[in-house]
Short mmCIF file of C-alpha atoms in Angstrom, two decimals:
data_model
loop_
_atom_site.label_atom_id
_atom_site.label_comp_id
_atom_site.label_asym_id
_atom_site.label_seq_id
_atom_site.Cartn_x
_atom_site.Cartn_y
_atom_site.Cartn_z
CA MET A 1 45.49 5.78 16.32
CA LYS A 2 45.72 9.51 16.10
CA ASN A 3 45.39 11.89 18.94
CA PRO A 4 42.34 14.05 18.20
CA ASP A 5 44.04 16.90 20.05
CA ALA A 6 47.06 16.84 17.74
CA SER A 7 47.26 19.83 15.40
CA SER A 8 47.53 17.64 12.25
CA ALA A 9 44.34 15.76 13.10
CA ARG A 10 42.45 19.00 13.74
CA SER A 11 43.63 20.56 10.48
CA ILE A 12 42.61 17.54 8.36
CA GLN A 13 39.18 17.39 9.98
CA GLY A 14 38.90 21.15 9.72
CA ASN A 15 39.70 21.05 6.01
CA LYS A 16 37.08 18.37 5.46
CA ALA A 17 34.50 20.44 7.30
CA VAL A 18 35.38 23.59 5.35
CA ASN A 19 35.09 21.72 2.04
CA LEU A 20 31.79 20.17 3.10
CA CYS A 21 30.45 23.63 3.97
CA LYS A 22 31.49 24.91 0.53
CA VAL A 23 29.66 22.05 -1.16
CA VAL A 24 26.54 22.44 0.99
CA GLU A 25 26.42 26.17 0.27
CA SER A 26 26.88 25.82 -3.50
CA LYS A 27 24.00 26.32 -5.87
CA SER A 28 25.23 23.48 -8.10
CA ALA A 29 25.10 20.96 -5.25
CA TRP A 30 21.60 22.12 -4.25
CA LEU A 31 20.36 21.67 -7.81
CA MET A 32 22.14 18.33 -8.29
CA VAL A 33 20.53 16.80 -5.21
CA HIS A 34 17.08 17.72 -6.52
CA PHE A 35 17.93 16.60 -10.05
CA ILE A 36 18.99 13.20 -8.66
CA LEU A 37 15.58 12.93 -6.99
CA ASP A 38 13.96 13.34 -10.42
CA VAL A 39 16.30 10.73 -11.91
CA LEU A 40 15.59 8.30 -9.07
CA THR A 41 11.87 8.60 -9.72
CA VAL A 42 12.45 7.25 -13.23
CA LEU A 43 14.81 4.50 -12.12
CA VAL A 44 12.57 3.38 -9.25
CA ASP A 45 9.77 2.72 -11.74
CA VAL A 46 12.08 0.39 -13.70
CA SER A 47 13.21 -1.34 -10.53
CA GLN A 48 9.66 -1.87 -9.33
CA LYS A 49 8.68 -3.36 -12.69
CA PHE A 50 11.55 -5.86 -12.37
CA GLN A 51 10.40 -6.83 -8.89
CA LEU A 52 6.81 -7.64 -9.80
CA LYS A 53 5.98 -11.32 -9.44
CA THR A 54 3.91 -11.06 -12.61
CA ALA A 55 6.62 -9.24 -14.58
CA VAL A 56 6.75 -10.08 -18.26
CA VAL A 57 9.83 -9.40 -20.38
CA SER A 58 7.90 -7.26 -22.84
CA ASP A 59 6.57 -5.09 -20.00
CA ILE A 60 10.04 -4.70 -18.53
CA LEU A 61 11.51 -3.74 -21.90
CA SER A 62 8.70 -1.26 -22.39
CA GLU A 63 9.43 0.25 -18.97
CA ILE A 64 13.14 0.48 -19.82
CA ASN A 65 12.32 2.23 -23.10
CA MET A 66 10.11 4.71 -21.23
CA ALA A 67 12.91 5.29 -18.73
CA VAL A 68 15.35 6.00 -21.55
CA GLN A 69 12.94 8.52 -23.06
CA ASN A 70 12.31 10.17 -19.68
CA LEU A 71 16.03 10.37 -18.91
CA GLN A 72 16.68 11.94 -22.30
CA LYS A 73 14.03 14.55 -21.48
CA LEU A 74 15.57 15.20 -18.07
CA LYS A 75 18.81 16.06 -19.81
CA THR A 76 17.29 19.34 -20.99
CA VAL A 77 13.91 19.69 -19.27
CA ASP A 78 13.67 20.24 -15.52
CA GLY A 79 11.74 17.63 -13.57
CA PRO A 80 9.33 18.51 -10.76
CA GLN A 81 11.91 18.27 -7.97
CA LEU A 82 14.41 20.45 -9.85
CA ARG A 83 11.75 23.06 -10.69
CA ASN A 84 10.84 23.14 -7.02
CA ALA A 85 14.54 23.54 -6.10
CA TYR A 86 14.86 26.60 -8.36
CA ASP A 87 11.77 28.12 -6.74
CA LYS A 88 12.89 27.44 -3.17
CA ALA A 89 16.64 28.04 -3.55
CA SER A 90 18.05 30.27 -0.86
CA PRO A 91 19.59 33.51 -2.09
CA ASP A 92 22.56 32.64 0.15
CA LEU A 93 23.63 29.78 -2.13
CA LYS A 94 26.96 30.51 -3.76
CA GLY A 95 28.20 30.01 -7.28
CA GLY A 96 26.52 29.52 -10.61
CA VAL A 97 24.91 26.63 -12.40
CA THR A 98 27.68 25.88 -14.90
CA ALA A 99 29.05 22.94 -12.90
CA PHE A 100 25.53 21.59 -12.42
CA THR A 101 24.70 21.82 -16.12
CA SER A 102 27.84 19.91 -17.04
CA ALA A 103 27.36 17.27 -14.32
CA ARG A 104 23.70 16.88 -15.27
CA ALA A 105 24.56 16.02 -18.87
CA LYS A 106 27.33 13.63 -17.82
CA LEU A 107 25.09 11.81 -15.32
CA VAL A 108 22.27 11.34 -17.82
CA ASP A 109 24.68 10.19 -20.54
CA ALA A 110 26.21 7.63 -18.17
CA LEU A 111 22.80 6.33 -17.09
CA LEU A 112 21.58 6.07 -20.68
CA ALA A 113 24.72 4.21 -21.72
CA ALA A 114 24.32 1.79 -18.79
CA LEU A 115 20.66 1.10 -19.58
CA GLN A 116 21.31 0.62 -23.27
CA ASN A 117 24.34 -1.62 -22.71
CA ARG A 118 22.59 -3.83 -20.18
CA PHE A 119 19.05 -4.07 -21.44
CA THR A 120 18.40 -2.83 -24.93
CA ASP A 121 21.06 -4.40 -27.15
CA SER A 122 18.44 -6.20 -29.26
CA PRO A 123 14.98 -5.80 -27.69
CA GLU A 124 13.17 -7.23 -30.72
CA GLU A 125 14.99 -10.55 -30.45
CA ILE A 126 14.37 -10.72 -26.71
CA LEU A 127 10.69 -9.97 -27.17
CA GLU A 128 10.29 -12.57 -29.90
CA ALA A 129 12.02 -15.21 -27.80
CA CYS A 130 9.92 -14.50 -24.70
CA GLU A 131 6.55 -13.82 -26.32
CA VAL A 132 5.46 -17.39 -25.61
CA PHE A 133 5.52 -16.59 -21.87
CA SER A 134 3.24 -13.57 -22.10
CA LEU A 135 -0.02 -14.15 -20.27
CA VAL A 136 -1.80 -12.22 -23.01
CA ASN A 137 -1.20 -15.19 -25.32
CA PHE A 138 -2.75 -17.70 -22.92
CA PRO A 139 -6.33 -18.81 -23.53
CA THR A 140 -8.95 -16.94 -21.56
CA CYS A 141 -11.69 -19.56 -21.67
CA LYS A 142 -12.05 -23.30 -22.10
CA ALA A 143 -13.26 -22.98 -25.70
CA GLU A 144 -9.93 -21.43 -26.70
CA THR A 145 -8.03 -24.42 -25.32
CA GLU A 146 -9.57 -26.96 -27.68
CA GLY A 147 -6.90 -28.72 -29.66
CA PHE A 148 -4.13 -27.56 -27.32
CA ILE A 149 -4.80 -29.24 -24.00
CA THR A 150 -5.41 -32.93 -23.59
CA THR A 151 -7.06 -34.17 -20.43
#
């Protein structure tokens, strides 16, 4: 255990606090936090689709494809949270947006690669294999069941 009164402990904690203040006061960090809120909005929609008890593979794949398209848009077009952040940014924020622009592109590229690697390798094959489970293909009335169901 370290003595909190020791000079080395105070300097390490002091350095951490100084660095945290620099990050909190930076314009890039302010913008990134709001950009992540826009990204999370897209990803939450995908997550909620997966969690539905009535989820169908085709619906999930459709939601993933929409998420990919929305993330690609967010790479260059500001979402609502980020637009709001630009409008409400304090003039006291320090630095430019170069670091944010670079980090924004890297984050979106990483998310797109993860989505495409995990879920969209061959969506057509997945859809064809799971089409039999779609409730849309089930009969809607007794007349449509003739020849299929024996009682």
